[in-house]
Backbone as a printed PyTorch tensor [residue, N CA C, xyz], in Angstrom:
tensor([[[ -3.4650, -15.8640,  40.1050],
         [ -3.6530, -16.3400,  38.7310],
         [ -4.2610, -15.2100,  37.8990]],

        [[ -3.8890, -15.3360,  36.6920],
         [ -4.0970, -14.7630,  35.8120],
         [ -5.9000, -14.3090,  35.5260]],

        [[ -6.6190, -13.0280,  34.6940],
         [ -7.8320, -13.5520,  34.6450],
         [ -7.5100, -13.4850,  33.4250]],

        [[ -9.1570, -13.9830,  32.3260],
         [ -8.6260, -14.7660,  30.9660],
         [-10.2550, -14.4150,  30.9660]],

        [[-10.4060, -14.7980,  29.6090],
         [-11.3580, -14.6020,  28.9790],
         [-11.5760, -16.1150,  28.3800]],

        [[-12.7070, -17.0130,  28.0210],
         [-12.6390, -18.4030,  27.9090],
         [-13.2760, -18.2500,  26.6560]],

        [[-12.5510, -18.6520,  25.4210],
         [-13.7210, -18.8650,  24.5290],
         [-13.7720, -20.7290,  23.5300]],

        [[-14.8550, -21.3080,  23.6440],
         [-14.8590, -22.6570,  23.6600],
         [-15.4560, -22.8950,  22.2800]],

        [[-14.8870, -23.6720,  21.9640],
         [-15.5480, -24.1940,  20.7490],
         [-14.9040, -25.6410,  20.0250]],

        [[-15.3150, -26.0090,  19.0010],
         [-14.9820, -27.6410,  18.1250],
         [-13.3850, -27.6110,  18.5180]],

        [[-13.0020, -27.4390,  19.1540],
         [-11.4800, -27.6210,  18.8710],
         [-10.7050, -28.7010,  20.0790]],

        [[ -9.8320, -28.8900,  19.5490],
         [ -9.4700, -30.4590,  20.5440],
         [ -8.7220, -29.6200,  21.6750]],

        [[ -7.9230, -28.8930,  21.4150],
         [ -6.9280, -29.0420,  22.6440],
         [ -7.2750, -27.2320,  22.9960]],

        [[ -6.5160, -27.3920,  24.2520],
         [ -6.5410, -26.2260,  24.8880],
         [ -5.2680, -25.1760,  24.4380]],

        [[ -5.5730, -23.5710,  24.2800],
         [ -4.2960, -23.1320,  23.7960],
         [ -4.5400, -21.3040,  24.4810]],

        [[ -3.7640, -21.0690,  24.6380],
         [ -3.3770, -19.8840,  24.8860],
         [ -3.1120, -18.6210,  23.7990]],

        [[ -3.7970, -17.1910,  24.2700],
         [ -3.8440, -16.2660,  23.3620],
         [ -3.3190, -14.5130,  24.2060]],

        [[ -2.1380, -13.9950,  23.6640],
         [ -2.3990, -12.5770,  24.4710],
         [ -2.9190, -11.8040,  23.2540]],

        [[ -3.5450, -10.5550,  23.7170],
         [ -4.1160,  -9.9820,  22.7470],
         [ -3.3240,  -8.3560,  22.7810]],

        [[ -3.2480,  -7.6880,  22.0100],
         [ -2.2650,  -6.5710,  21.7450],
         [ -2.4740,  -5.5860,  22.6580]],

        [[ -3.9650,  -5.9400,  23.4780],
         [ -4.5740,  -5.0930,  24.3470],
         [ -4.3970,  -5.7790,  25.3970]],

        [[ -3.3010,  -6.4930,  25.4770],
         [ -2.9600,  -7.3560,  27.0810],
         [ -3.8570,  -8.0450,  27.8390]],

        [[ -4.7510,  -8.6930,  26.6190],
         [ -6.0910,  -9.6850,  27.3270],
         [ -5.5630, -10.8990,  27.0200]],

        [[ -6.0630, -11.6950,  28.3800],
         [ -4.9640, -13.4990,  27.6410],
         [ -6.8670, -14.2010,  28.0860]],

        [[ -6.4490, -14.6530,  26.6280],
         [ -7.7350, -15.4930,  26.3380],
         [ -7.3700, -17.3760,  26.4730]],

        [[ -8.2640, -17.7950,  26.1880],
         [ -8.0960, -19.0550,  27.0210],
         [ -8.8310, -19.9140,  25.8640]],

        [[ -8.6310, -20.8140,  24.8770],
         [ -9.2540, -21.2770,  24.2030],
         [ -9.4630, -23.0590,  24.3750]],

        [[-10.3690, -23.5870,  24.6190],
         [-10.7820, -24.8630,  25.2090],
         [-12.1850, -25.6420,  23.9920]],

        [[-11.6830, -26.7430,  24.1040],
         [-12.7760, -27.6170,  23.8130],
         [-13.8930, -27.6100,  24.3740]],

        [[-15.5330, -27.7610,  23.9790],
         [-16.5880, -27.3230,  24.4860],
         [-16.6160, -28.2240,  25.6220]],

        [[-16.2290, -29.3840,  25.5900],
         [-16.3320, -30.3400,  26.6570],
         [-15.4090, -30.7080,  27.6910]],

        [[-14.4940, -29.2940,  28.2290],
         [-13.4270, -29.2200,  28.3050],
         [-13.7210, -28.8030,  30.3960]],

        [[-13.7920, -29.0140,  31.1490],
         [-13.8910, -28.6830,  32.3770],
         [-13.1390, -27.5860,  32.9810]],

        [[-13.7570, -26.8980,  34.1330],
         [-13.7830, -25.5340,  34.3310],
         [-11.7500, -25.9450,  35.1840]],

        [[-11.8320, -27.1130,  35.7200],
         [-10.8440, -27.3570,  36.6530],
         [ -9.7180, -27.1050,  35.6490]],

        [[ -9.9050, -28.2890,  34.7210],
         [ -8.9510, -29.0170,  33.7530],
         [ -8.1890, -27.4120,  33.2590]],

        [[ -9.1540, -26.0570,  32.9420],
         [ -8.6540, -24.9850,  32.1720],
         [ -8.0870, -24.0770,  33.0910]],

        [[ -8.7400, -24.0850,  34.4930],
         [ -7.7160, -23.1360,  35.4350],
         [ -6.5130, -23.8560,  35.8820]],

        [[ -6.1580, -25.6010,  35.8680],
         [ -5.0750, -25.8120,  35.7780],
         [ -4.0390, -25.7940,  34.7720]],

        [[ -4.3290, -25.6680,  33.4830],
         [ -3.5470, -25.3850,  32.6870],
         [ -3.2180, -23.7470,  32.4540]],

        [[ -4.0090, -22.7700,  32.7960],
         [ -3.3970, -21.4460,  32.9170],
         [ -2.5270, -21.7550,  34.0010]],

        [[ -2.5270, -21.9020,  35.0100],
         [ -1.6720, -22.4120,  36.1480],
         [ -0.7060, -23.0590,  36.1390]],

        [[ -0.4330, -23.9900,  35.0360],
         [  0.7680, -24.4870,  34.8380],
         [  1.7310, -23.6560,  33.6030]],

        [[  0.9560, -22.5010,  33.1340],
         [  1.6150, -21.8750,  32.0960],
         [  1.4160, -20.6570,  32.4280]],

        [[  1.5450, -20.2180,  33.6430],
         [  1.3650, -18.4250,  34.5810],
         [  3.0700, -18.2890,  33.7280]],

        [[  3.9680, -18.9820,  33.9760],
         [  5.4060, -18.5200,  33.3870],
         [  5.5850, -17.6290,  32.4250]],

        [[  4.7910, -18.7110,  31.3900],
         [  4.7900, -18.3680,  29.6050],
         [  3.8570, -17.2050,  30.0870]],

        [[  2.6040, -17.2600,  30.8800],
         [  1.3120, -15.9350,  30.1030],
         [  2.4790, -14.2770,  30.5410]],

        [[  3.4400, -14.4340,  31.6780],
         [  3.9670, -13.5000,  32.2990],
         [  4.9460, -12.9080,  31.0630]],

        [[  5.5050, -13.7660,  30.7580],
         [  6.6210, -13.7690,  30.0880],
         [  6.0430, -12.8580,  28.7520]],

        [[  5.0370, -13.5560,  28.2290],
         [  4.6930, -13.3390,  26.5510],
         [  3.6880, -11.8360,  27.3190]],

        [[  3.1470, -11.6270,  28.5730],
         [  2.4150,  -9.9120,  28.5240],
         [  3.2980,  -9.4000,  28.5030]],

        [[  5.0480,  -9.3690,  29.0060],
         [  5.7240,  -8.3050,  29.1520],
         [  5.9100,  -8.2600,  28.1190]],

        [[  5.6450,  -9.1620,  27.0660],
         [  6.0280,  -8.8740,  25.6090],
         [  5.3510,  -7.5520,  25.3530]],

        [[  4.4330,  -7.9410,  25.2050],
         [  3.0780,  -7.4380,  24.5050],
         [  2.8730,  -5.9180,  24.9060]],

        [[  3.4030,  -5.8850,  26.5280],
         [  3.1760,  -4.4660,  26.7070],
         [  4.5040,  -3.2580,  26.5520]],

        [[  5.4810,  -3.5460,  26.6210],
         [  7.1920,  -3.5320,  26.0530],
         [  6.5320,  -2.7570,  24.7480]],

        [[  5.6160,  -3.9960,  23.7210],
         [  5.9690,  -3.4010,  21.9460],
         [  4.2230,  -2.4780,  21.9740]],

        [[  3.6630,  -2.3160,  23.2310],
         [  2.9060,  -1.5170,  23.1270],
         [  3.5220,  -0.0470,  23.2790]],

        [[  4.4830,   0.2170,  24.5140],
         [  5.3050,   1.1990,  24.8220],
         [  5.7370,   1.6920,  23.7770]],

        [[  6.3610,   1.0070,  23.0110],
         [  7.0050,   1.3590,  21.8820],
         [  6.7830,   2.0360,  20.6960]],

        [[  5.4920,   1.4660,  20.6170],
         [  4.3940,   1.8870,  19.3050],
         [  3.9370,   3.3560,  19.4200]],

        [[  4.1050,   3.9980,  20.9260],
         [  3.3150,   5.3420,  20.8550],
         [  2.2600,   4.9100,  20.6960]],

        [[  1.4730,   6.2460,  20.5820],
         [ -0.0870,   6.6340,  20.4030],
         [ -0.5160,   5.9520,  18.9440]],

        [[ -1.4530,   5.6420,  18.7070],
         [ -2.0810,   5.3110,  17.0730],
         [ -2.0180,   6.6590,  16.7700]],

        [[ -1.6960,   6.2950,  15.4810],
         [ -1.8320,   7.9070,  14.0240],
         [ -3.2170,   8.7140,  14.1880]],

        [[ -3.1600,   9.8220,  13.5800],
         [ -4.4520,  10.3220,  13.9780],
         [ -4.6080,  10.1960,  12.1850]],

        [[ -5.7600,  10.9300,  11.9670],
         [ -6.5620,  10.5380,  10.9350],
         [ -5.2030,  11.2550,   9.6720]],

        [[ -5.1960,  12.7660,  10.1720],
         [ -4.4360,  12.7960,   9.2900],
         [ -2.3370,  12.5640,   8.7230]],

        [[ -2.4780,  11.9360,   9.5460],
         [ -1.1480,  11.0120,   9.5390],
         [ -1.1430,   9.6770,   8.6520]],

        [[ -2.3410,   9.2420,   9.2090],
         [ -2.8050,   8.1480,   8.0810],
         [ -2.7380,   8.3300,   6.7340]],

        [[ -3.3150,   9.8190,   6.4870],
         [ -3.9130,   9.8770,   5.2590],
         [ -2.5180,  10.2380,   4.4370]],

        [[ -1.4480,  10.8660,   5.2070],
         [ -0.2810,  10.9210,   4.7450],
         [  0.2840,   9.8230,   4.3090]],

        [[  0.3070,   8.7180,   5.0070],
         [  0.9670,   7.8270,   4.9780],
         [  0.2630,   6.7910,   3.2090]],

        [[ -0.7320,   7.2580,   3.1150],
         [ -1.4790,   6.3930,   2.2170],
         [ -1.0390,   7.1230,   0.9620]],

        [[ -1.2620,   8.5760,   1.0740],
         [ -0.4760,   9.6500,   0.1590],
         [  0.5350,   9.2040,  -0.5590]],

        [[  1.6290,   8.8940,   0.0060],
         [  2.7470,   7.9760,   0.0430],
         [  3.0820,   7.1140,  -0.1580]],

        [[  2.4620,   5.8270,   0.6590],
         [  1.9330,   4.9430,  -0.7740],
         [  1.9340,   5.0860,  -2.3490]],

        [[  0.8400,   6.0590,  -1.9860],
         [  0.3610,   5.7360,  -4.2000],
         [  1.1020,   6.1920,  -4.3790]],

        [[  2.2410,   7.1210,  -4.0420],
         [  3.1570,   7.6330,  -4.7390],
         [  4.0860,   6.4290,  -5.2170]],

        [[  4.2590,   5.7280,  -3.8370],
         [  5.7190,   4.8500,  -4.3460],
         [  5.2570,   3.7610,  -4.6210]],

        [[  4.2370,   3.4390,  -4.4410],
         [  4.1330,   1.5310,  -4.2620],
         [  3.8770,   1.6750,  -6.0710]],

        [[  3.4310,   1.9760,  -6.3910],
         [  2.6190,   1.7980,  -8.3100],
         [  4.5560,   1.7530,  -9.0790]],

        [[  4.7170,   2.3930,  -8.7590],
         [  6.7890,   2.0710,  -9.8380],
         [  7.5800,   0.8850,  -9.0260]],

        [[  7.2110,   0.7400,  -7.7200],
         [  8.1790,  -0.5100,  -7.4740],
         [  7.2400,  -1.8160,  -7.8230]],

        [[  5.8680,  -1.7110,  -7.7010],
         [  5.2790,  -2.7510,  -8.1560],
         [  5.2690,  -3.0660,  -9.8290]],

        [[  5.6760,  -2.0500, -10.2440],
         [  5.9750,  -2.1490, -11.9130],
         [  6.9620,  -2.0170, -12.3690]],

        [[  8.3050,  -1.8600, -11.4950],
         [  9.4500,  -2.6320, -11.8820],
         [  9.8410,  -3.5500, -11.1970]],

        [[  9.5780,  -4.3770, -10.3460],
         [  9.5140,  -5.7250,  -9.6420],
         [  8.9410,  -6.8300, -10.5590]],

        [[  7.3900,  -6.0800, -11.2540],
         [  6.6540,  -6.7430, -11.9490],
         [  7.7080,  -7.5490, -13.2360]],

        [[  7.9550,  -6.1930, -13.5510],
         [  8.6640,  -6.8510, -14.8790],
         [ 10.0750,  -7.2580, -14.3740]],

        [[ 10.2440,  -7.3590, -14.0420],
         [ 12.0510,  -7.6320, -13.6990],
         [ 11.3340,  -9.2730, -13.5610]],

        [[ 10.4470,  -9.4710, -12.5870],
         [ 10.1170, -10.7410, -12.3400],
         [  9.5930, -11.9750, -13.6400]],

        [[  8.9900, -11.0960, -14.7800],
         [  8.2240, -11.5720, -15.4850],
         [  6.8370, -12.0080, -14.7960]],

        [[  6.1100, -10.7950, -13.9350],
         [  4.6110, -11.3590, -13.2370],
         [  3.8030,  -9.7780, -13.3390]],

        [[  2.3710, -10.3430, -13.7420],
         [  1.5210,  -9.2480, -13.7280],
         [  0.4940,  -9.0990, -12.9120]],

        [[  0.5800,  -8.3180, -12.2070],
         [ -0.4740,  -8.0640, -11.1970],
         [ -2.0700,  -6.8650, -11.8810]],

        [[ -3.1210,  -7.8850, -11.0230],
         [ -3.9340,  -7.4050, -11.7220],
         [ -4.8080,  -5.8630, -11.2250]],

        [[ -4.0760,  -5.9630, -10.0800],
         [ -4.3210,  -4.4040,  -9.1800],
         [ -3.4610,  -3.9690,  -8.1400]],

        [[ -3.5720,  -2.8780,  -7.5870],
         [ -3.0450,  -2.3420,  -6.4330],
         [ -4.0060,  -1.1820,  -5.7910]],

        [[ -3.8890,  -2.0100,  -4.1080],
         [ -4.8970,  -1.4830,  -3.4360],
         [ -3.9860,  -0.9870,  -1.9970]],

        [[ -4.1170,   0.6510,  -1.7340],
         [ -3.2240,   0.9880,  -0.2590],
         [ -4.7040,   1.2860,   0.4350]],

        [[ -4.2800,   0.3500,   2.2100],
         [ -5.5440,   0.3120,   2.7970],
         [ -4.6100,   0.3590,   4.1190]],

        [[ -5.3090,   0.8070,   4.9580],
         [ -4.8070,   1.2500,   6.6740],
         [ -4.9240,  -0.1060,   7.2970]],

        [[ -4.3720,  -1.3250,   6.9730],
         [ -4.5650,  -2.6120,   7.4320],
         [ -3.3020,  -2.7030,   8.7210]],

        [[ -3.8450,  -2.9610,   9.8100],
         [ -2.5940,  -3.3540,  10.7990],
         [ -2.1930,  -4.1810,  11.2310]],

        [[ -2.6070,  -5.0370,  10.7020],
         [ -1.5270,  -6.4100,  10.4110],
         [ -0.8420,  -7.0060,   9.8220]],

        [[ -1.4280,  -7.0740,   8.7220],
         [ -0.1470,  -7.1200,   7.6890],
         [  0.1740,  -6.2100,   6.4890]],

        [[  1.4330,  -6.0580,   6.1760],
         [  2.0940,  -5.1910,   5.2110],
         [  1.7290,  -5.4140,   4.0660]],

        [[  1.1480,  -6.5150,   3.5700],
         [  0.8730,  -6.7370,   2.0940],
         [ -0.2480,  -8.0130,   2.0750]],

        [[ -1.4950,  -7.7620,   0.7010],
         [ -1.4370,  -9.7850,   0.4340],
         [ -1.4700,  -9.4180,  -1.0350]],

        [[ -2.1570, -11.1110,  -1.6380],
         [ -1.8640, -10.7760,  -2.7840],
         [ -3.9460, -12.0220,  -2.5570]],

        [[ -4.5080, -11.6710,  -3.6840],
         [ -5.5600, -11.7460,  -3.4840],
         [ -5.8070, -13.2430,  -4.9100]],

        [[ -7.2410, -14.0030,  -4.4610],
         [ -6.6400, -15.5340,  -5.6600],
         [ -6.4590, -14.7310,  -7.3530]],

        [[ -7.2470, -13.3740,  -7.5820],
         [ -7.5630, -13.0350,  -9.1100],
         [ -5.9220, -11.9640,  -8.9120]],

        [[ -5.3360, -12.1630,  -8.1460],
         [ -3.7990, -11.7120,  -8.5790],
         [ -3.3840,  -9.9340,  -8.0550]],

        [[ -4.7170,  -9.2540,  -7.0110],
         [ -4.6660,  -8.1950,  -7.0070],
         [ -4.0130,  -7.7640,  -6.0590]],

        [[ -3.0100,  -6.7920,  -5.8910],
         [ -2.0810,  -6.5260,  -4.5460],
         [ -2.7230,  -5.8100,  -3.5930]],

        [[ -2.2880,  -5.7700,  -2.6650],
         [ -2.9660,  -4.9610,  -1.5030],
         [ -1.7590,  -4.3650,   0.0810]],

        [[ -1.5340,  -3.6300,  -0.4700],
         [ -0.5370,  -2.8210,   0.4210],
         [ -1.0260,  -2.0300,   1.7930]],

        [[ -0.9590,  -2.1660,   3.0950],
         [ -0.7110,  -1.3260,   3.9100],
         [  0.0130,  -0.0400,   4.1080]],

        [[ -0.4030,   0.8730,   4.2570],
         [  0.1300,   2.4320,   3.9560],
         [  1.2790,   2.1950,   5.2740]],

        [[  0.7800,   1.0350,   6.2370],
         [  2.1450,   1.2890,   7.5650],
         [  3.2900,   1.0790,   7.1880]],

        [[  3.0890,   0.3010,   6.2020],
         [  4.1640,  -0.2790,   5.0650],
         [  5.3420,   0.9600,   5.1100]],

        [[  4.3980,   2.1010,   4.9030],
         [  5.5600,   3.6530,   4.4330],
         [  6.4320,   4.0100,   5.6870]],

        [[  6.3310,   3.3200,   6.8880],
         [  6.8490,   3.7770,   8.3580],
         [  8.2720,   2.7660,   7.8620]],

        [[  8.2820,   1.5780,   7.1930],
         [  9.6070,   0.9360,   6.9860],
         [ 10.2910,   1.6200,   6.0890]],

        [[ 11.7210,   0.8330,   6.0980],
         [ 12.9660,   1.5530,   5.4790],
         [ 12.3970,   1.4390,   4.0150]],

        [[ 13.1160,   1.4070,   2.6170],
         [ 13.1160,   1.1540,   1.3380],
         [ 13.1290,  -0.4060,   1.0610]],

        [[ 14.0600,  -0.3000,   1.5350],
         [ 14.8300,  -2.1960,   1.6490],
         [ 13.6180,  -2.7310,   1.6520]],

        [[ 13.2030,  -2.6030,   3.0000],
         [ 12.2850,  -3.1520,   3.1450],
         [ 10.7110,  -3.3880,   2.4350]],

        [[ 10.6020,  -2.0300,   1.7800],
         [  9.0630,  -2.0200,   1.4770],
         [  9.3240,  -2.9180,  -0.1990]],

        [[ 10.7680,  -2.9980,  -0.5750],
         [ 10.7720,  -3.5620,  -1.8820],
         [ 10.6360,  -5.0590,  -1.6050]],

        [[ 10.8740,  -5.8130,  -0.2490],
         [ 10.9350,  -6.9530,  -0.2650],
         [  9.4660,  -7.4830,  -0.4510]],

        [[  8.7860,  -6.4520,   0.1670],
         [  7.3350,  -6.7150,   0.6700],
         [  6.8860,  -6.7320,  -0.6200]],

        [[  7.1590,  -5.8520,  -1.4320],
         [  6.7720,  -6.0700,  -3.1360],
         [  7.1110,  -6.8650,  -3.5000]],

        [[  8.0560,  -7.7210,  -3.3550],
         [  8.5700,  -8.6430,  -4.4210],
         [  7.6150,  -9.6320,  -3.8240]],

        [[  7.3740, -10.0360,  -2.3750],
         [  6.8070, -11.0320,  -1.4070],
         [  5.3120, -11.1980,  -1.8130]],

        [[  4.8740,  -9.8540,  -2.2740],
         [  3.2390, -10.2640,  -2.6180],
         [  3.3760, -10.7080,  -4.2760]],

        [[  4.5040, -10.0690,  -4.8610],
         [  4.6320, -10.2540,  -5.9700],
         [  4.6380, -12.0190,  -6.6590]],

        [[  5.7560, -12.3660,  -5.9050],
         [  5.6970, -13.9660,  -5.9210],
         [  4.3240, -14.7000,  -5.9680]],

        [[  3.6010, -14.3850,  -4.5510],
         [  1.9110, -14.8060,  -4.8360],
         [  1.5950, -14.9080,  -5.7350]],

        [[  1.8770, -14.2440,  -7.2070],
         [  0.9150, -14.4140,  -8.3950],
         [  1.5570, -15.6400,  -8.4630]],

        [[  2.8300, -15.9840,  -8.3020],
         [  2.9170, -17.5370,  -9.4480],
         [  2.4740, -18.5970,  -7.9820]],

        [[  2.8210, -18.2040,  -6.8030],
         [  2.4680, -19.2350,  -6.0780],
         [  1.8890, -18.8790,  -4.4230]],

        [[  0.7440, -19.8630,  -4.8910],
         [ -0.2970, -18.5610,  -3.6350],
         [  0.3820, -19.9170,  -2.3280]],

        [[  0.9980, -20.2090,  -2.2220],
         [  2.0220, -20.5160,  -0.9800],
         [  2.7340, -19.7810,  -0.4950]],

        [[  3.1340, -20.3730,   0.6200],
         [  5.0930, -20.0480,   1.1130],
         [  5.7950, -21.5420,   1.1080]],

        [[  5.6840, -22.2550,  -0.0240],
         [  6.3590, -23.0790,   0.0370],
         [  8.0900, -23.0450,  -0.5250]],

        [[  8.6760, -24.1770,  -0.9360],
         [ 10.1070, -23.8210,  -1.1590],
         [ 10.6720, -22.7060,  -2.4680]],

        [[  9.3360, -23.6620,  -3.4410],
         [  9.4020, -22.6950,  -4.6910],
         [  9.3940, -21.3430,  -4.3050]],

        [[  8.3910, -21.1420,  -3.6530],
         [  7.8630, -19.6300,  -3.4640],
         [  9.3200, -18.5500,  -3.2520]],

        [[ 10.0980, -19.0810,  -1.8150],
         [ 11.3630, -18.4510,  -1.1670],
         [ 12.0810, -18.7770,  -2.2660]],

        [[ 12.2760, -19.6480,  -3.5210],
         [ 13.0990, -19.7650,  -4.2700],
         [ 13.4290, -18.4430,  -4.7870]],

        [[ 12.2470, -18.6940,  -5.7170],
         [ 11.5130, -17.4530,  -6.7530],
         [ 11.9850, -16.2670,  -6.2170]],

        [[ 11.6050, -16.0170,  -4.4760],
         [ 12.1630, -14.2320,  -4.0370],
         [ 13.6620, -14.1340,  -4.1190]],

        [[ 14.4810, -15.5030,  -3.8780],
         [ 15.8260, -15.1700,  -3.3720],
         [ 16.2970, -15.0130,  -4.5770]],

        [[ 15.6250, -15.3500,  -6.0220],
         [ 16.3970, -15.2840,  -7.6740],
         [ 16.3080, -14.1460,  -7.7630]],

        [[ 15.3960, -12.7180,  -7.4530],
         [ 15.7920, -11.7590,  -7.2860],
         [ 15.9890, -10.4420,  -6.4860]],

        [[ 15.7870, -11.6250,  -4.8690],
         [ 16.4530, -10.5860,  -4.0900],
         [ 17.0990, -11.3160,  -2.8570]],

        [[ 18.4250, -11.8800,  -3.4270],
         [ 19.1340, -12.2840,  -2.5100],
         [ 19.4950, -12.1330,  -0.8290]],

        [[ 18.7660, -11.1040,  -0.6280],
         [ 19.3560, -10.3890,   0.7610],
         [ 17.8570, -10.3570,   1.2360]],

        [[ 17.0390, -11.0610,   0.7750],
         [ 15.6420, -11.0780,   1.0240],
         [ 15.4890, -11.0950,   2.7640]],

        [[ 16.0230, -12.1450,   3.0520],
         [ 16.0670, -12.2600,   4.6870],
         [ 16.1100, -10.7920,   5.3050]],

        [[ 17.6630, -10.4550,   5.2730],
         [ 17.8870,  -9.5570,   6.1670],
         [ 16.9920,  -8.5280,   5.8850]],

        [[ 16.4050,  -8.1270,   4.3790],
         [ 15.6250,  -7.0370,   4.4060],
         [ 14.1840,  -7.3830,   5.3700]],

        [[ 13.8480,  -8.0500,   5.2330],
         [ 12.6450,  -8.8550,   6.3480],
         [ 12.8120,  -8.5540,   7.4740]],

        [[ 14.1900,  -8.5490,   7.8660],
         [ 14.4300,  -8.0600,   9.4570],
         [ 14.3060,  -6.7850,   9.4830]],

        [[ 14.5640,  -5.8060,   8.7630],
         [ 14.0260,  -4.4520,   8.9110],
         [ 12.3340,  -4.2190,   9.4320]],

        [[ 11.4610,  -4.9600,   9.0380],
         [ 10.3990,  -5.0420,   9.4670],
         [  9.7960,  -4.9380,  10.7450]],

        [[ 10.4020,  -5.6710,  11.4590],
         [ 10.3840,  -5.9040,  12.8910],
         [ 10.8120,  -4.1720,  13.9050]]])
């Protein structure tokens, strides 16, 4: 069996976590028994096997982390491009954003913040074009609707039809 890391707290049910660093954590209700949680890793050794080869596969893949000054390139790059696609997205859309911020975030490519301010990931610059415009239009939308509800995907597909497939570039 697997080892795991247990972390317990208010929560009802038991759930499973791998971590990018190939740690599978174990998340349980405080009142949750030591048996009850090594049988449920035990009945889900399949899935934890399955989802590390994930994890270590898109570690392979990733190479080494950037060194400092790779980063700083990459952010370089950024301000170059992100400020004209965010200001012709802006207006094409009819939406005004009230800032733009490039930050070494590694998780996600973009947000959009409640006072309307953007916030771009410089990893952002490792994707194609396609792609980094979708991600603009995607935080862009946020100003009118801080969802992902239907409106929201409406709003991107009125002006960027191919929205999907550019999304798959991401990956």
């Amino acid at each position: 069996m697997e080892n795991y890391t247990l972390i317990r707290s208010r929560r009802r049910t038991l759930a499973l976590e791998i971590t990018r660093d190939c740690r599978l954590l174990v998340r349980a209700p405080l009142r949750c028994s030591e048996g009850t949680i090594r049988d449920f890793v035990a009945r889900n050794q399949t899935w934890i096997e399955r989802h590390m080869a994930k994890v270590r596969q898109r570690a392979a893949q990733a190479g080494p982390p950037p060194t400092e000054e790779e980063i700083d390139a990459l952010k370089a790059r950024a301000r170059a491009v992100l400020p004209d696609k965010v200001a012709h997205y802006a207006e094409v859309m009819g939406l005004s954003p009230t800032g733009l911020k490039v930050t070494s975030a590694q998780k996600r490519y973009g947000s959009c913040s409640a006072k309307n301010s953007l916030c771009f990931s410089c990893y952002l610059m490792r994707s194609p074009d396609e792609a980094i415009d979708a991600v603009v239009v995607h935080e862009l939308a946020h100003i009118r609707y801080k969802n992902h509800g239907k409106e929201f995907y409406a709003l991107i597909h009125r002006y960027m039809p191919d929205y999907q497939a550019r999304k798959k570039l991401l990956k």
